[in-house]
Structures are given as C-alpha cells and as structure tokens.
PDB file of C-alpha atoms in Angstrom:
ATOM      1  CA  MET A  19     -15.525  14.343  16.320  1.00 43.00           C
ATOM      2  CA  GLY A  20     -18.045  11.692  15.007  1.00 52.00           C
ATOM      3  CA  ALA A  21     -17.808   8.581  12.873  1.00 57.00           C
ATOM      4  CA  THR A  22     -16.353   8.837   9.081  1.00 65.00           C
ATOM      5  CA  LYS A  23     -19.569   7.540   7.635  1.00 76.00           C
ATOM      6  CA  THR A  24     -17.635   5.263   4.895  1.00 77.00           C
ATOM      7  CA  GLU A  25     -21.218   4.197   4.043  1.00 83.00           C
ATOM      8  CA  HIS A  26     -22.183   7.564   2.344  1.00 89.00           C
ATOM      9  CA  PHE A  27     -19.058   6.887  -0.197  1.00 93.00           C
ATOM     10  CA  THR A  28     -18.841   3.776  -2.890  1.00 94.00           C
ATOM     11  CA  ASP A  29     -16.791   0.883  -2.476  1.00 93.00           C
ATOM     12  CA  GLN A  30     -13.883   2.439  -4.794  1.00 93.00           C
ATOM     13  CA  GLN A  31     -13.681   5.737  -2.849  1.00 94.00           C
ATOM     14  CA  ASN A  32     -13.277   3.488   0.088  1.00 94.00           C
ATOM     15  CA  GLN A  33     -11.004   1.512  -1.218  1.00 94.00           C
ATOM     16  CA  ILE A  34      -8.449   4.221  -2.388  1.00 95.00           C
ATOM     17  CA  ALA A  35      -8.706   5.964   0.838  1.00 94.00           C
ATOM     18  CA  THR A  36      -7.977   2.686   2.695  1.00 95.00           C
ATOM     19  CA  ILE A  37      -4.797   2.298   0.336  1.00 96.00           C
ATOM     20  CA  ALA A  38      -3.864   5.798   0.568  1.00 96.00           C
ATOM     21  CA  LYS A  39      -3.982   5.820   4.121  1.00 96.00           C
ATOM     22  CA  ALA A  40      -1.554   2.724   4.465  1.00 96.00           C
ATOM     23  CA  LEU A  41       0.570   4.635   1.973  1.00 96.00           C
ATOM     24  CA  GLY A  42       0.422   7.622   4.299  1.00 96.00           C
ATOM     25  CA  HIS A  43       3.893   6.878   6.212  1.00 97.00           C
ATOM     26  CA  PRO A  44       7.569   7.114   4.641  1.00 97.00           C
ATOM     27  CA  ALA A  45       8.397   3.659   6.443  1.00 97.00           C
ATOM     28  CA  ARG A  46       5.748   2.074   4.486  1.00 97.00           C
ATOM     29  CA  ILE A  47       7.070   3.775   1.243  1.00 97.00           C
ATOM     30  CA  ALA A  48      10.653   2.567   1.934  1.00 96.00           C
ATOM     31  CA  ILE A  49       9.155  -1.013   2.322  1.00 95.00           C
ATOM     32  CA  ILE A  50       7.338  -0.946  -0.973  1.00 94.00           C
ATOM     33  CA  GLU A  51      10.270   0.447  -2.331  1.00 94.00           C
ATOM     34  CA  TYR A  52      12.626  -2.463  -1.057  1.00 93.00           C
ATOM     35  CA  LEU A  53      10.254  -4.869  -2.134  1.00 92.00           C
ATOM     36  CA  MET A  54      10.011  -3.455  -5.781  1.00 91.00           C
ATOM     37  CA  LYS A  55      13.647  -3.438  -5.650  1.00 91.00           C
ATOM     38  CA  VAL A  56      13.996  -7.308  -4.471  1.00 89.00           C
ATOM     39  CA  LYS A  57      10.659  -8.432  -6.031  1.00 74.00           C
ATOM     40  CA  GLU A  58       9.832 -10.122  -2.792  1.00 69.00           C
ATOM     41  CA  CYS A  59      11.650 -10.856   0.382  1.00 73.00           C
ATOM     42  CA  ILE A  60      11.373 -12.167   3.965  1.00 76.00           C
ATOM     43  CA  CYS A  61      10.479  -9.774   7.197  1.00 73.00           C
ATOM     44  CA  GLY A  62      14.027  -9.967   8.588  1.00 75.00           C
ATOM     45  CA  ASP A  63      15.599  -8.750   5.296  1.00 84.00           C
ATOM     46  CA  ILE A  64      13.237  -5.341   5.410  1.00 89.00           C
ATOM     47  CA  VAL A  65      13.991  -5.135   9.024  1.00 90.00           C
ATOM     48  CA  ASN A  66      17.596  -5.013   8.028  1.00 90.00           C
ATOM     49  CA  GLU A  67      16.764  -2.379   5.621  1.00 89.00           C
ATOM     50  CA  LEU A  68      15.275   0.255   7.959  1.00 93.00           C
ATOM     51  CA  PRO A  69      16.371   2.172  10.691  1.00 94.00           C
ATOM     52  CA  LEU A  70      13.355   0.796  13.076  1.00 95.00           C
ATOM     53  CA  ALA A  71      12.787  -2.191  15.658  1.00 94.00           C
ATOM     54  CA  GLN A  72      11.454  -5.261  14.195  1.00 91.00           C
ATOM     55  CA  PRO A  73       7.968  -5.040  15.802  1.00 93.00           C
ATOM     56  CA  THR A  74       7.608  -1.411  14.137  1.00 95.00           C
ATOM     57  CA  VAL A  75       8.373  -3.020  10.817  1.00 94.00           C
ATOM     58  CA  SER A  76       5.928  -5.825  11.595  1.00 91.00           C
ATOM     59  CA  GLN A  77       3.457  -3.114  12.477  1.00 96.00           C
ATOM     60  CA  HIS A  78       3.654  -1.435   9.137  1.00 96.00           C
ATOM     61  CA  LEU A  79       3.906  -4.708   7.139  1.00 94.00           C
ATOM     62  CA  LYS A  80       0.551  -5.179   8.828  1.00 94.00           C
ATOM     63  CA  GLU A  81      -0.960  -1.856   7.704  1.00 96.00           C
ATOM     64  CA  LEU A  82       0.278  -2.709   4.182  1.00 96.00           C
ATOM     65  CA  LYS A  83      -1.358  -6.104   4.202  1.00 95.00           C
ATOM     66  CA  SER A  84      -4.574  -4.944   5.523  1.00 95.00           C
ATOM     67  CA  ALA A  85      -5.097  -2.405   2.737  1.00 95.00           C
ATOM     68  CA  GLY A  86      -4.140  -4.975   0.191  1.00 95.00           C
ATOM     69  CA  ILE A  87      -1.106  -3.341  -1.066  1.00 96.00           C
ATOM     70  CA  ILE A  88       1.394  -6.534  -0.145  1.00 95.00           C
ATOM     71  CA  LYS A  89       0.655 -10.193   0.365  1.00 92.00           C
ATOM     72  CA  GLY A  90       2.570 -12.636   2.490  1.00 87.00           C
ATOM     73  CA  ASN A  91       3.386 -16.343   2.069  1.00 84.00           C
ATOM     74  CA  ILE A  92       4.404 -18.256   5.045  1.00 83.00           C
ATOM     75  CA  GLU A  93       7.675 -20.116   4.373  1.00 78.00           C
ATOM     76  CA  GLY A  94       9.011 -21.995   7.404  1.00 80.00           C
ATOM     77  CA  ASN A  95       9.295 -19.690  10.206  1.00 80.00           C
ATOM     78  CA  SER A  96       9.309 -16.259   8.138  1.00 81.00           C
ATOM     79  CA  ILE A  97       6.716 -14.712   5.946  1.00 85.00           C
ATOM     80  CA  CYS A  98       7.811 -13.956   2.142  1.00 88.00           C
ATOM     81  CA  TYR A  99       6.184 -10.447   0.986  1.00 91.00           C
ATOM     82  CA  CYS A 100       5.421  -9.058  -2.149  1.00 91.00           C
ATOM     83  CA  ILE A 101       3.274  -6.340  -3.822  1.00 93.00           C
ATOM     84  CA  ASP A 102       0.192  -7.393  -4.803  1.00 93.00           C
ATOM     85  CA  GLU A 103      -0.245  -6.291  -8.638  1.00 93.00           C
ATOM     86  CA  ASN A 104      -3.862  -6.093  -8.055  1.00 94.00           C
ATOM     87  CA  VAL A 105      -3.948  -3.224  -5.979  1.00 93.00           C
ATOM     88  CA  ILE A 106      -1.135  -1.576  -7.968  1.00 92.00           C
ATOM     89  CA  ASN A 107      -3.430  -1.901 -11.082  1.00 95.00           C
ATOM     90  CA  ILE A 108      -6.295  -0.097  -9.039  1.00 95.00           C
ATOM     91  CA  LEU A 109      -4.177   2.890  -8.343  1.00 94.00           C
ATOM     92  CA  ASN A 110      -2.891   2.839 -11.856  1.00 96.00           C
ATOM     93  CA  ILE A 111      -6.262   2.989 -13.365  1.00 96.00           C
ATOM     94  CA  TYR A 112      -7.307   5.808 -10.526  1.00 96.00           C
ATOM     95  CA  PHE A 113      -4.183   8.062 -11.163  1.00 95.00           C
ATOM     96  CA  SER A 114      -4.305   7.359 -14.876  1.00 96.00           C
ATOM     97  CA  ASN A 115      -8.279   8.787 -14.920  1.00 95.00           C
ATOM     98  CA  ILE A 116      -7.222  11.907 -12.700  1.00 93.00           C
ATOM     99  CA  VAL A 117      -4.023  12.322 -14.942  1.00 93.00           C
ATOM    100  CA  GLU A 118      -6.341  12.225 -18.115  1.00 92.00           C
ATOM    101  CA  THR A 119      -9.129  14.740 -16.407  1.00 90.00           C
ATOM    102  CA  VAL A 120      -6.455  17.089 -15.439  1.00 88.00           C
ATOM    103  CA  SER A 121      -4.888  17.213 -18.571  1.00 86.00           C
ATOM    104  CA  LYS A 122      -7.785  17.800 -20.717  1.00 84.00           C
ATOM    105  CA  ALA A 123      -9.202  20.628 -18.044  1.00 77.00           C
ATOM    106  CA  LYS A 124      -8.981  24.187 -18.518  1.00 76.00           C
ATOM    107  CA  CYS A 125      -8.601  25.180 -14.943  1.00 73.00           C
ATOM    108  CA  CYS A 126      -6.972  28.126 -13.540  1.00 70.00           C
TER     109      CYS A 126
END
C-alpha cells in the first residue's frame, strides 16, 4: 500500500478525517462521554472509570489530544482534561451540513 496522499485533500477534509480517526475507538468515546458528564477531570479519574490500564488510558488521551478533541492543563502532578469546544463546533457544522443536504435530497 502507498502513502495516503493527504495533500490531495482540503484542510477541512484532513481535519475531519483526523478527528473521525481519533473517535474510532470505543474507549475514546467513553472518555469523551465521561468528560461531558464531569465537565473536566484529572487523568486518574478517567483510569478509574474505564476497564483499562493507566498506560492504555494515557495513550487514548494522547490520541484525543493530538486530534484536538480534548485539551489538557497541568495542575501539580496531574493533567486536567476537558473537551475542546472549537473542535466540537467544527463537527457540529460538518454534520449539520450533512443532515441538511440529506434531508433535502431526493435519493433512493
């Protein structure tokens, strides 16, 4: 298989694909749902919520942060994570456009 050739796609297409890839694991969805429930938390709290080892949770947090879905601030010995509202707004606009287009379409 060759390279993905992301340069052939728009910045928005690449950004949505990066976000979607990061959302493509149930543990990451569980992390996001937990962050929505508590508004923000410390990594140790997330580890207690998931049936995964701390290094695994840290890797999932790293993927979510790399995609821009979450933000993290260092507070003492811990990192406090929260959802980045800017990325959620990007997703909201993207999926709203899909819903609007599909609802107007006359397809099979």
